[in-house]
Coordinates of C-alpha atoms in Angstrom, one line a residue:
X186 CA 0.0 0.0 0.0
X187 CA 1.2 3.5 -0.8
X188 CA 2.5 5.0 2.5
X189 CA 0.6 8.3 1.8
X190 CA -2.8 6.6 2.0
X191 CA -4.8 6.8 5.2
X192 CA -5.7 3.9 7.5
X193 CA -8.6 4.8 9.8
X194 CA -7.6 5.1 13.5
X195 CA -10.7 3.5 15.1
X196 CA -11.6 0.4 17.1
X197 CA -12.8 -1.7 14.2
X198 CA -13.0 -5.4 14.9
X199 CA -10.1 -7.6 13.7
X200 CA -12.0 -8.9 10.7
X201 CA -12.8 -5.4 9.3
X202 CA -10.3 -3.4 7.2
X203 CA -10.5 0.1 5.8
X204 CA -8.5 2.7 3.9
X205 CA -8.7 6.0 2.1
X206 CA -6.6 6.7 -1.0
X207 CA -4.8 9.9 -1.8
X208 CA -3.4 11.3 -5.1
X209 CA -0.3 9.2 -4.7
X210 CA 0.4 5.8 -6.2
X211 CA -1.2 5.9 -9.6
X212 CA -0.4 6.4 -13.3
X213 CA -2.7 9.2 -14.4
X214 CA -1.4 12.4 -15.9
X215 CA -2.3 16.0 -15.1
X216 CA -4.7 17.2 -14.0
X217 CA -5.6 13.8 -12.6
X218 CA -2.1 12.9 -11.3
X219 CA -1.6 10.3 -10.3
X220 CA -4.1 8.0 -8.6
X221 CA -7.4 9.1 -10.0
X222 CA -10.1 6.4 -9.6
X223 CA -13.0 8.1 -11.3
X224 CA -13.9 6.9 -14.8
X225 CA -16.4 9.8 -15.4
X226 CA -14.1 12.8 -15.1
X227 CA -12.3 12.9 -18.4
X228 CA -9.2 10.9 -17.5
X229 CA -7.7 8.3 -19.8
X230 CA -9.8 5.2 -19.3
X231 CA -6.7 2.9 -19.6
X232 CA -5.0 4.9 -16.7
X233 CA -8.2 4.7 -14.6
X234 CA -8.4 1.0 -15.1
X235 CA -4.8 0.6 -14.1
X236 CA -5.3 2.6 -11.0
X237 CA -8.4 0.5 -10.1
X238 CA -6.5 -2.7 -10.6
X239 CA -3.7 -1.4 -8.3
X240 CA -6.3 -0.6 -5.6
X241 CA -7.8 -4.1 -5.9
X242 CA -4.4 -5.6 -5.5
X243 CA -3.9 -3.7 -2.3
X244 CA -7.3 -4.6 -0.9
X245 CA -7.1 -8.2 -1.9
X246 CA -10.9 -8.1 -2.6
X247 CA -13.0 -6.5 -5.3
X248 CA -13.9 -2.8 -4.9
X249 CA -17.3 -2.0 -6.3
X250 CA -17.4 1.5 -7.9
X251 CA -20.9 2.9 -7.7
X252 CA -22.5 5.5 -10.0
X253 CA -23.1 8.1 -7.3
X254 CA -25.9 10.6 -7.9
X255 CA -26.1 12.5 -4.6
X256 CA -29.1 10.5 -3.6
X257 CA -29.9 8.1 -0.7
X258 CA -30.1 4.7 -2.4
X259 CA -28.2 2.0 -0.5
X260 CA -26.9 -1.0 -2.5
X261 CA -26.3 -4.4 -0.8
X262 CA -23.1 -5.7 -2.3
X263 CA -21.9 -9.2 -3.2
X264 CA -18.7 -10.1 -5.1
X265 CA -20.9 -10.2 -8.2
X266 CA -22.3 -6.7 -7.9
X267 CA -21.2 -4.8 -11.1
X268 CA -19.4 -1.4 -11.1
X269 CA -21.8 1.4 -12.1
X270 CA -24.6 0.3 -9.7
X271 CA -26.6 3.4 -9.0
X272 CA -26.4 4.2 -5.3
X273 CA -24.8 6.6 -2.9
X274 CA -24.2 4.1 -0.1
X275 CA -23.4 0.4 0.1
X276 CA -23.1 -2.4 2.6
X277 CA -22.3 -6.0 2.8
X278 CA -22.0 -9.0 5.2
X279 CA -19.8 -10.9 2.7
X280 CA -16.1 -11.2 2.2
X281 CA -14.5 -10.8 -1.2
X282 CA -16.0 -7.3 -1.8
X283 CA -15.2 -3.8 -0.6
X284 CA -17.8 -1.1 -0.1
X285 CA -16.2 1.8 -2.0
X286 CA -17.2 5.5 -2.1
X287 CA -15.5 8.0 -4.5
X288 CA -15.1 11.6 -3.4
X289 CA -13.4 14.9 -4.3
X290 CA -14.8 17.2 -1.6
X291 CA -17.9 15.3 -0.4
X292 CA -17.6 13.4 2.9
X293 CA -17.1 9.7 2.9
X294 CA -18.5 7.9 6.0
X295 CA -17.5 4.3 6.8
X296 CA -19.5 2.1 9.3
X297 CA -19.2 -1.2 11.0
X298 CA -20.5 -2.9 14.1
X299 CA -18.2 -3.9 16.9
X300 CA -18.5 -7.6 16.1
X301 CA -17.8 -7.1 12.4
X302 CA -21.1 -8.6 11.2
X303 CA -21.5 -6.0 8.4
X304 CA -19.7 -3.0 6.9
X305 CA -21.0 0.0 5.0
X306 CA -19.9 3.2 3.3
X307 CA -21.8 6.4 2.4
X308 CA -21.3 9.3 0.1
X309 CA -22.3 12.4 2.1
X310 CA -22.3 15.6 0.1
X311 CA -24.6 18.2 1.4
X312 CA -27.5 17.1 -0.8
X313 CA -27.3 13.5 0.3
X314 CA -26.7 14.5 3.9
X315 CA -29.7 16.8 3.9
X316 CA -31.9 14.1 2.3
X317 CA -31.0 11.4 4.7
X318 CA -28.3 9.2 3.2
X319 CA -26.8 8.5 6.6
X320 CA -30.1 7.7 8.1
X321 CA -30.8 5.2 5.3
X322 CA -27.4 3.6 5.7
X323 CA -27.6 3.4 9.4
X324 CA -31.1 1.9 9.4
X325 CA -30.2 -0.8 6.9
X326 CA -26.9 -1.5 8.5
X327 CA -28.6 -2.1 11.9
X328 CA -31.0 -4.5 10.3
X329 CA -28.3 -6.3 8.3
X330 CA -25.9 -6.7 11.3
X331 CA -28.6 -7.8 13.6
X332 CA -28.3 -4.8 15.9
X333 CA -32.1 -4.6 16.1
X334 CA -32.3 -8.2 17.4
X335 CA -31.3 -7.6 21.0
X336 CA -28.1 -5.7 20.3
X337 CA -27.4 -2.1 21.2
X338 CA -27.2 0.8 18.6
X339 CA -24.1 1.8 20.5
X340 CA -22.3 -1.1 18.7
X341 CA -22.3 0.8 15.4
X342 CA -19.2 2.9 14.9
X343 CA -18.3 5.4 12.2
X344 CA -15.3 7.0 10.6
X345 CA -15.4 10.3 8.6
X346 CA -12.8 10.7 5.9
X347 CA -11.3 13.9 4.4
X348 CA -13.7 16.4 2.7
X349 CA -14.0 20.1 2.0
X350 CA -13.4 21.8 5.3
X351 CA -15.4 24.4 7.3
X352 CA -13.1 27.2 6.1
X353 CA -13.6 26.4 2.4
X354 CA -17.2 25.3 2.0
X355 CA -19.0 28.4 0.9
X356 CA -22.8 27.8 0.4
X357 CA -25.9 29.8 -0.1
X358 CA -28.8 30.4 2.2
X359 CA -30.8 27.5 0.7
X360 CA -28.2 25.0 2.0
X361 CA -28.4 26.4 5.5
X362 CA -32.2 26.4 5.3
X363 CA -32.3 22.7 4.1
X364 CA -30.4 21.6 7.2
X365 CA -32.2 23.9 9.6
X366 CA -35.5 22.3 8.4
X367 CA -34.2 19.1 9.9
X368 CA -33.5 20.6 13.3
X369 CA -32.4 23.9 14.9
X370 CA -29.1 22.4 16.1
X371 CA -27.8 22.6 12.5
X372 CA -27.6 26.3 12.6
X373 CA -24.4 26.1 14.7
X374 CA -22.7 24.4 11.8
X375 CA -22.8 27.6 9.6
X376 CA -20.8 30.7 9.9
X377 CA -21.7 33.9 8.1
X378 CA -19.3 35.3 5.6
X379 CA -18.4 38.9 6.3
X380 CA -21.2 40.8 8.1
X381 CA -23.8 38.2 7.0
X382 CA -25.5 40.6 4.5
X383 CA -24.5 38.6 1.4
X384 CA -26.5 35.4 2.4
X385 CA -23.3 33.4 2.0
X386 CA -22.2 30.9 4.7
X387 CA -19.3 28.6 5.5
X388 CA -20.7 25.2 6.2
X389 CA -19.1 22.5 8.5
X390 CA -19.9 19.3 6.6
X391 CA -18.2 16.9 9.0
X392 CA -19.9 18.7 11.9
X393 CA -23.3 18.3 10.2
X394 CA -22.6 14.6 9.7
X395 CA -21.5 14.2 13.4
X396 CA -24.7 15.9 14.5
X397 CA -26.8 13.5 12.4
X398 CA -24.9 10.5 13.6
X399 CA -25.4 11.6 17.2
X400 CA -29.1 11.9 16.6
X401 CA -29.1 8.4 15.2
X402 CA -27.5 7.1 18.4
X403 CA -24.0 6.7 16.8
X404 CA -21.8 8.3 19.5
X405 CA -18.6 6.6 18.6
X406 CA -17.5 8.6 15.6
X407 CA -13.8 8.9 14.6
X408 CA -11.8 10.6 11.9
X409 CA -12.5 14.0 10.4
X410 CA -13.0 16.6 13.1
X411 CA -13.2 19.6 10.8
X412 CA -9.6 20.6 11.3
X413 CA -7.4 21.8 8.4
X414 CA -5.5 18.5 8.1
X415 CA -8.8 16.8 6.9
X416 CA -9.6 19.5 4.3
X417 CA -9.4 18.4 0.7
X418 CA -9.3 21.9 -0.7
X419 CA -6.4 23.1 1.4
X420 CA -4.0 20.2 0.4
X421 CA -3.7 20.1 -3.4
X422 CA -0.6 17.9 -3.3
X423 CA -2.5 15.2 -1.4
X424 CA -6.2 15.4 -2.2
X425 CA -8.3 16.0 -5.3
X426 CA -10.9 18.8 -4.9
X427 CA -13.7 19.3 -7.4
X428 CA -14.3 22.8 -6.1
X429 CA -10.7 23.8 -6.2
X430 CA -9.5 22.1 -9.4
X431 CA -12.3 21.9 -11.9
X432 CA -12.7 25.6 -12.7
X433 CA -9.0 26.2 -13.0
X434 CA -7.7 22.9 -14.4
X435 CA -10.8 21.6 -16.2
X436 CA -11.2 18.5 -14.2
X437 CA -10.6 16.8 -10.9
X438 CA -9.8 13.2 -10.0
X439 CA -11.6 11.1 -7.4
X440 CA -10.3 9.5 -4.2
X441 CA -11.8 6.4 -2.6
X442 CA -12.8 5.3 0.8
X443 CA -13.0 1.5 1.1
X444 CA -14.2 -0.9 3.9
X445 CA -14.3 -4.7 3.7
X446 CA -14.4 -7.9 5.7
X447 CA -11.6 -10.4 5.7

């Protein structure tokens, strides 16, 4: 595995593995250098296929690359599930397959239960987050792992990967309103830009996710705490960023968060 990639620091059971890729370790050329895993961003398809094969070699299982549409659909994976399955979250109880989420500013969220009965991954951009992708993933994971059958919801743990940070995620008033409609606590995750008269806000995406997870009863949440080291926008040499790169360079690659059972 490339030494620049991230291994989540969380108390996952021994039979559960996870990682988050960075720009390092692939074969793609600019502006996708070097480990772009997205086949829909304008990169050379041969290079993307090579990068995906390299990832699969590291995982030792098949990563399933979804067609993500900023929705709330959850796919239940098997080793036979094809790439391009339309969903923004996925889960499995089986070995031989990795739940995989591609991101380039959106928040990847990985889940497991403390006995390793099931694993899941979710793509939490602001639209998916506001529309309930974490709720859908959590509900189905609890059922799949048997947590509803006499087990505690406290057995579900989550890890948040890198995403656009609170100092970079400028949004309009409609985004703030979408989250406030879910509960007044969300207001604390938005900071006005300037004197507040422009109706522009800085949004704390990992903070919003943590708030939703807490409301779902998931109190053991690890990873992205909103600090600068987790921000995809502020680290161009390490992370792709759609918001930072696309307007200037014409495109942005995709990173991957993966979780699987061994």
